[in-house]
């Protein structure tokens, strides 16, 4: 394959930086194809492999440092923003936080290979006050492991596909449009999936309960069960819970459903701004026999704002 056959990919080092930075900052622009193309340009002698690696690492670290700083300065409020942006709000964020809580700063080494964790790991490192030098060490290691393979694969494909290039060559002018169409199709698919997901959640929230009603039920000593489904990282950051609520983190909910009654109202709550996590959890509980499960609208934040009774959450070591 000659340089001209992929001239439209010849964006240089600035292009590598732009693609990697945009992906790591959260813009849905895939960096993997750009790194593959850069590898092909390395094989053709247009680019230098060590420089490509350095540029990719610097771009990723630049974006990750921004998120790290925001997480360190703003705390869990930055996760509320990500909760709104996620195509499965709060659910993906909650699972990602649990994964980070389990592996700690070392999760930065493999974070870029896991959707969701790639963007969330840097702010989580800032939120949990991971020392900056440790953050840079693990994040740099992870970025190296992530950036080098596609560059090498691109170089290998460039060297080994001369015969294929002669057959594909007439299509090369159309490849940019094909790639744009593929990216657009993915974004459209995600848009409609998110819209359908939120539609189901809104329907579930209409069946929910507001803080005032729950407070009246508790005051009447109704036979109900209240469940706090916040993940451990969030709960430890704000160890306040509704009085007498059970704490069952969302990632553990599926394996602990047998602890919940099927013949009593079960009220679940989280701390996501629009209570998406509790709505999704209530829907899942309903599907598994806990038919009276209902989400608490406005979540823990709404309960606290009303001044209703809370208690300190106790963690079992």
Short mmCIF file of C-alpha atoms in Angstrom, two decimals:
data_model
loop_
_atom_site.label_atom_id
_atom_site.label_comp_id
_atom_site.label_asym_id
_atom_site.label_seq_id
_atom_site.Cartn_x
_atom_site.Cartn_y
_atom_site.Cartn_z
CA UNK A 1 0.00 0.00 0.00
CA UNK A 2 1.46 3.33 -0.99
CA UNK A 3 1.19 6.50 0.98
CA UNK A 4 -1.33 7.92 -1.50
CA UNK A 5 -3.83 5.11 -0.88
CA UNK A 6 -4.36 6.38 2.63
CA UNK A 7 -3.51 10.03 2.06
CA UNK A 8 -6.84 11.08 3.59
CA UNK A 9 -5.61 9.56 6.88
CA UNK A 10 -2.34 11.49 6.72
CA UNK A 11 -3.23 13.80 9.56
CA UNK A 12 0.23 13.76 11.11
CA UNK A 13 1.10 13.91 14.79
CA UNK A 14 -1.38 16.71 15.43
CA UNK A 15 -4.16 14.44 14.18
CA UNK A 16 -3.11 11.62 16.51
CA UNK A 17 -3.15 14.06 19.43
CA UNK A 18 -6.59 15.39 18.45
CA UNK A 19 -8.24 11.97 18.05
CA UNK A 20 -6.82 10.56 21.31
CA UNK A 21 -7.54 13.73 23.31
CA UNK A 22 -11.14 13.94 22.07
CA UNK A 23 -11.88 10.31 22.90
CA UNK A 24 -10.35 10.54 26.39
CA UNK A 25 -12.09 13.82 27.20
CA UNK A 26 -15.43 12.14 26.45
CA UNK A 27 -16.26 13.20 22.87
CA UNK A 28 -17.59 10.14 20.95
CA UNK A 29 -14.76 10.16 18.40
CA UNK A 30 -12.96 6.79 18.24
CA UNK A 31 -9.17 6.97 18.51
CA UNK A 32 -8.53 3.32 17.62
CA UNK A 33 -8.97 3.74 13.81
CA UNK A 34 -6.70 6.80 13.92
CA UNK A 35 -3.98 4.83 15.71
CA UNK A 36 -4.33 2.00 13.19
CA UNK A 37 -3.91 4.48 10.34
CA UNK A 38 -0.95 6.07 12.11
CA UNK A 39 0.64 2.63 12.32
CA UNK A 40 0.22 2.26 8.56
CA UNK A 41 1.91 5.62 8.06
CA UNK A 42 4.74 4.46 10.33
CA UNK A 43 5.24 1.42 8.09
CA UNK A 44 5.29 3.63 4.99
CA UNK A 45 7.96 5.84 6.56
CA UNK A 46 5.72 8.90 6.92
CA UNK A 47 5.60 8.86 10.72
CA UNK A 48 7.96 7.72 13.47
CA UNK A 49 6.71 5.00 15.85
CA UNK A 50 8.26 6.30 19.11
CA UNK A 51 6.98 9.81 18.37
CA UNK A 52 3.48 8.42 17.68
CA UNK A 53 3.53 6.61 21.02
CA UNK A 54 4.70 9.73 22.85
CA UNK A 55 2.05 11.91 21.20
CA UNK A 56 -0.73 9.41 22.02
CA UNK A 57 0.39 9.11 25.64
CA UNK A 58 0.69 12.90 26.08
CA UNK A 59 -2.77 13.45 24.55
CA UNK A 60 -4.38 10.84 26.80
CA UNK A 61 -2.61 12.13 29.90
CA UNK A 62 -3.63 15.70 29.07
CA UNK A 63 -7.32 14.73 28.93
CA UNK A 64 -7.08 12.43 31.95
CA UNK A 65 -5.38 15.16 34.00
CA UNK A 66 -8.27 17.50 33.29
CA UNK A 67 -10.76 14.91 34.57
CA UNK A 68 -8.51 14.10 37.53
CA UNK A 69 -8.39 17.79 38.49
CA UNK A 70 -12.16 18.18 38.12
CA UNK A 71 -12.75 15.10 40.27
CA UNK A 72 -10.36 16.35 42.92
CA UNK A 73 -11.94 19.81 42.98
CA UNK A 74 -15.63 18.99 42.55
CA UNK A 75 -15.94 15.57 44.19
CA UNK A 76 -18.98 13.43 43.46
CA UNK A 77 -20.82 16.27 41.73
CA UNK A 78 -18.81 15.49 38.59
CA UNK A 79 -20.29 11.98 38.64
CA UNK A 80 -23.77 13.49 38.61
CA UNK A 81 -22.83 15.17 35.32
CA UNK A 82 -21.60 11.87 33.92
CA UNK A 83 -24.76 10.23 35.17
CA UNK A 84 -26.77 12.59 32.98
CA UNK A 85 -24.53 11.98 29.94
CA UNK A 86 -24.39 8.18 30.22
CA UNK A 87 -26.70 6.31 27.85
CA UNK A 88 -27.71 4.16 30.82
CA UNK A 89 -27.66 6.85 33.51
CA UNK A 90 -26.43 5.89 36.99
CA UNK A 91 -26.43 2.15 36.22
CA UNK A 92 -23.23 2.24 34.16
CA UNK A 93 -21.77 4.84 36.50
CA UNK A 94 -22.58 2.74 39.56
CA UNK A 95 -21.02 -0.41 38.13
CA UNK A 96 -17.94 1.52 37.08
CA UNK A 97 -17.53 3.02 40.54
CA UNK A 98 -17.77 -0.44 42.07
CA UNK A 99 -15.07 -1.71 39.73
CA UNK A 100 -12.81 1.20 40.65
CA UNK A 101 -13.53 0.71 44.35
CA UNK A 102 -12.48 -2.95 44.06
CA UNK A 103 -9.22 -2.39 42.17
CA UNK A 104 -8.36 1.15 43.28
CA UNK A 105 -5.76 3.18 41.39
CA UNK A 106 -4.47 0.04 39.66
CA UNK A 107 -7.67 0.01 37.60
CA UNK A 108 -6.08 2.87 35.62
CA UNK A 109 -3.76 0.28 34.05
CA UNK A 110 -6.62 -1.49 32.25
CA UNK A 111 -9.27 1.27 32.33
CA UNK A 112 -8.90 2.27 28.69
CA UNK A 113 -9.95 -1.20 27.55
CA UNK A 114 -13.27 -1.06 29.42
CA UNK A 115 -16.12 1.14 28.12
CA UNK A 116 -17.25 3.53 30.83
CA UNK A 117 -14.25 3.02 33.07
CA UNK A 118 -12.02 4.71 30.48
CA UNK A 119 -13.66 8.10 31.04
CA UNK A 120 -14.69 7.63 34.66
CA UNK A 121 -11.41 6.32 36.11
CA UNK A 122 -9.49 9.67 36.07
CA UNK A 123 -12.18 11.68 37.92
CA UNK A 124 -12.68 8.77 40.32
CA UNK A 125 -8.95 8.88 41.04
CA UNK A 126 -9.31 12.57 41.85
CA UNK A 127 -12.42 12.05 43.97
CA UNK A 128 -10.72 9.33 46.04
CA UNK A 129 -7.63 11.53 46.49
CA UNK A 130 -5.22 9.18 44.73
CA UNK A 131 -1.79 10.89 44.97
CA UNK A 132 -0.93 12.67 41.73
CA UNK A 133 2.38 10.85 41.20
CA UNK A 134 0.62 7.50 41.63
CA UNK A 135 -2.12 8.59 39.24
CA UNK A 136 0.42 9.57 36.58
CA UNK A 137 2.34 6.31 37.02
CA UNK A 138 -0.65 3.99 36.62
CA UNK A 139 -2.40 6.11 34.00
CA UNK A 140 0.80 6.38 31.96
CA UNK A 141 1.33 2.61 32.13
CA UNK A 142 -2.25 2.01 31.04
CA UNK A 143 -1.99 4.47 28.17
CA UNK A 144 1.18 2.81 26.87
CA UNK A 145 -0.46 -0.62 26.96
CA UNK A 146 -3.51 0.80 25.18
CA UNK A 147 -1.75 2.89 22.49
CA UNK A 148 1.03 0.58 21.27
CA UNK A 149 -1.02 -2.43 19.96
CA UNK A 150 -3.11 -0.53 17.36
CA UNK A 151 0.02 1.23 16.09
CA UNK A 152 1.79 -2.11 15.64
CA UNK A 153 -1.27 -3.72 14.07
CA UNK A 154 -1.60 -0.83 11.63
CA UNK A 155 2.06 -1.17 10.68
CA UNK A 156 1.67 -4.93 10.21
CA UNK A 157 -1.40 -4.54 8.01
CA UNK A 158 0.42 -1.95 5.92
CA UNK A 159 3.30 -4.34 5.33
CA UNK A 160 1.22 -7.44 4.68
CA UNK A 161 -1.61 -6.18 2.48
CA UNK A 162 0.00 -5.05 -0.77
CA UNK A 163 -2.10 -7.47 -2.84
CA UNK A 164 -5.30 -6.46 -1.09
CA UNK A 165 -4.55 -2.78 -1.63
CA UNK A 166 -4.62 -3.14 -5.40
CA UNK A 167 -8.19 -4.48 -5.23
CA UNK A 168 -9.43 -2.02 -2.63
CA UNK A 169 -7.70 1.01 -4.17
CA UNK A 170 -10.74 2.16 -6.25
CA UNK A 171 -12.78 2.40 -3.02
CA UNK A 172 -10.28 4.54 -1.12
CA UNK A 173 -11.88 7.93 -2.02
CA UNK A 174 -15.12 6.68 -0.43
CA UNK A 175 -13.58 5.36 2.81
CA UNK A 176 -13.89 8.66 4.73
CA UNK A 177 -17.61 8.72 3.99
CA UNK A 178 -17.96 5.06 4.94
CA UNK A 179 -16.28 5.76 8.27
CA UNK A 180 -18.46 8.83 8.84
CA UNK A 181 -21.56 6.76 8.06
CA UNK A 182 -20.48 4.04 10.50
CA UNK A 183 -19.83 6.54 13.30
CA UNK A 184 -23.17 8.25 12.57
CA UNK A 185 -24.98 4.90 12.66
CA UNK A 186 -23.46 4.08 16.06
CA UNK A 187 -24.47 7.48 17.45
CA UNK A 188 -28.03 7.08 16.11
CA UNK A 189 -28.24 3.59 17.62
CA UNK A 190 -27.07 4.90 20.99
CA UNK A 191 -29.50 7.82 20.79
CA UNK A 192 -32.54 5.60 20.21
CA UNK A 193 -31.41 3.08 22.83
CA UNK A 194 -30.99 5.88 25.35
CA UNK A 195 -34.37 7.35 24.47
CA UNK A 196 -36.08 3.97 24.87
CA UNK A 197 -34.23 3.34 28.14
CA UNK A 198 -35.27 6.73 29.55
CA UNK A 199 -38.85 6.18 28.40
CA UNK A 200 -39.04 2.97 30.44
CA UNK A 201 -37.46 4.73 33.42
CA UNK A 202 -39.94 7.61 33.24
CA UNK A 203 -42.79 5.12 33.22
CA UNK A 204 -41.34 3.44 36.29
CA UNK A 205 -40.86 6.80 38.03
CA UNK A 206 -44.56 7.58 37.51
CA UNK A 207 -45.22 4.52 39.65
CA UNK A 208 -42.75 5.78 42.25
CA UNK A 209 -43.19 7.44 45.60
CA UNK A 210 -42.22 10.93 46.69
CA UNK A 211 -40.36 11.71 49.96
CA UNK A 212 -43.47 13.09 51.64
CA UNK A 213 -45.48 9.94 51.00
CA UNK A 214 -42.66 7.70 52.20
CA UNK A 215 -42.31 9.79 55.35
CA UNK A 216 -46.04 9.37 56.04
CA UNK A 217 -45.77 5.60 55.55
CA UNK A 218 -42.85 5.43 57.98
CA UNK A 219 -44.74 7.62 60.46
CA UNK A 220 -47.73 5.24 60.32
CA UNK A 221 -45.35 2.30 60.91
CA UNK A 222 -46.47 0.68 57.64
CA UNK A 223 -44.92 -2.70 56.94
CA UNK A 224 -42.45 -1.61 54.26
CA UNK A 225 -38.79 -2.16 53.41
CA UNK A 226 -36.56 0.76 52.36
CA UNK A 227 -33.40 -0.10 50.43
CA UNK A 228 -30.36 2.13 49.88
CA UNK A 229 -28.76 0.94 46.61
CA UNK A 230 -25.84 3.38 46.48
CA UNK A 231 -22.48 1.83 45.65
CA UNK A 232 -19.87 1.58 48.40
CA UNK A 233 -17.72 4.44 47.14
CA UNK A 234 -20.66 6.86 47.10
CA UNK A 235 -22.01 5.64 50.43
CA UNK A 236 -18.64 6.05 52.16
CA UNK A 237 -18.30 9.55 50.73
CA UNK A 238 -21.71 10.44 52.21
CA UNK A 239 -22.49 7.89 54.97
CA UNK A 240 -25.99 9.24 55.61
CA UNK A 241 -28.99 7.04 54.96
CA UNK A 242 -32.74 7.03 55.58
CA UNK A 243 -33.36 5.76 59.11
CA UNK A 244 -33.80 1.96 59.24
CA UNK A 245 -33.05 1.53 55.53
CA UNK A 246 -31.18 -1.56 54.37
CA UNK A 247 -28.01 -0.95 52.42
CA UNK A 248 -27.74 -3.26 49.40
CA UNK A 249 -25.37 -1.75 46.78
CA UNK A 250 -26.77 -1.88 43.26
CA UNK A 251 -24.07 -4.28 41.94
CA UNK A 252 -25.03 -6.72 44.72
CA UNK A 253 -28.78 -6.39 44.28
CA UNK A 254 -29.19 -9.25 41.80
CA UNK A 255 -27.52 -11.76 44.13
CA UNK A 256 -29.41 -10.55 47.22
CA UNK A 257 -32.96 -10.32 45.91
CA UNK A 258 -33.91 -13.26 48.13
CA UNK A 259 -33.47 -10.94 51.12
CA UNK A 260 -36.40 -8.80 49.99
CA UNK A 261 -40.07 -9.67 50.57
CA UNK A 262 -42.35 -10.31 47.61
CA UNK A 263 -45.54 -9.33 49.48
CA UNK A 264 -44.55 -5.95 50.94
CA UNK A 265 -43.79 -2.53 49.46
CA UNK A 266 -40.05 -2.23 48.78
CA UNK A 267 -38.85 1.35 48.30
CA UNK A 268 -35.43 1.73 46.65
CA UNK A 269 -33.38 4.89 46.39
CA UNK A 270 -30.02 6.14 45.12
CA UNK A 271 -28.41 9.57 44.82
CA UNK A 272 -28.50 10.13 41.05
CA UNK A 273 -30.12 13.54 40.33
CA UNK A 274 -33.11 12.07 38.49
CA UNK A 275 -33.22 8.79 40.48
CA UNK A 276 -32.50 6.76 37.33
CA UNK A 277 -30.64 4.09 39.25
CA UNK A 278 -33.51 3.45 41.66
CA UNK A 279 -36.01 3.36 38.79
CA UNK A 280 -33.91 0.78 36.95
CA UNK A 281 -33.47 -1.23 40.17
CA UNK A 282 -37.22 -1.16 40.89
CA UNK A 283 -37.95 -2.36 37.36
CA UNK A 284 -35.48 -5.24 37.77
CA UNK A 285 -36.96 -6.19 41.16
CA UNK A 286 -40.45 -6.23 39.66
CA UNK A 287 -39.28 -8.58 36.92
CA UNK A 288 -37.89 -10.93 39.57
CA UNK A 289 -40.96 -11.24 41.75
CA UNK A 290 -40.68 -8.20 44.03
CA UNK A 291 -43.84 -6.84 42.47
CA UNK A 292 -44.37 -4.02 44.99
CA UNK A 293 -40.95 -2.46 44.40
CA UNK A 294 -41.09 1.30 43.81
CA UNK A 295 -38.40 3.97 43.37
CA UNK A 296 -38.10 7.01 45.61
CA UNK A 297 -38.33 10.12 43.47
CA UNK A 298 -35.53 12.66 43.99
CA UNK A 299 -33.60 9.98 45.89
CA UNK A 300 -31.63 10.53 49.07
CA UNK A 301 -30.93 14.15 48.16
CA UNK A 302 -34.63 14.97 48.00
CA UNK A 303 -35.22 13.19 51.33
CA UNK A 304 -32.47 15.17 53.07
CA UNK A 305 -33.68 18.46 51.56
CA UNK A 306 -37.08 17.85 53.13
CA UNK A 307 -35.43 17.47 56.53
CA UNK A 308 -36.78 13.98 57.16
CA UNK A 309 -35.12 11.54 59.56
CA UNK A 310 -31.72 10.13 58.61
CA UNK A 311 -29.13 7.94 60.28
CA UNK A 312 -25.43 7.22 59.95
CA UNK A 313 -24.73 4.30 57.64
CA UNK A 314 -22.73 1.57 59.36
CA UNK A 315 -20.27 -0.45 57.27
CA UNK A 316 -19.44 -4.03 58.11
CA UNK A 317 -15.65 -4.49 57.93
#
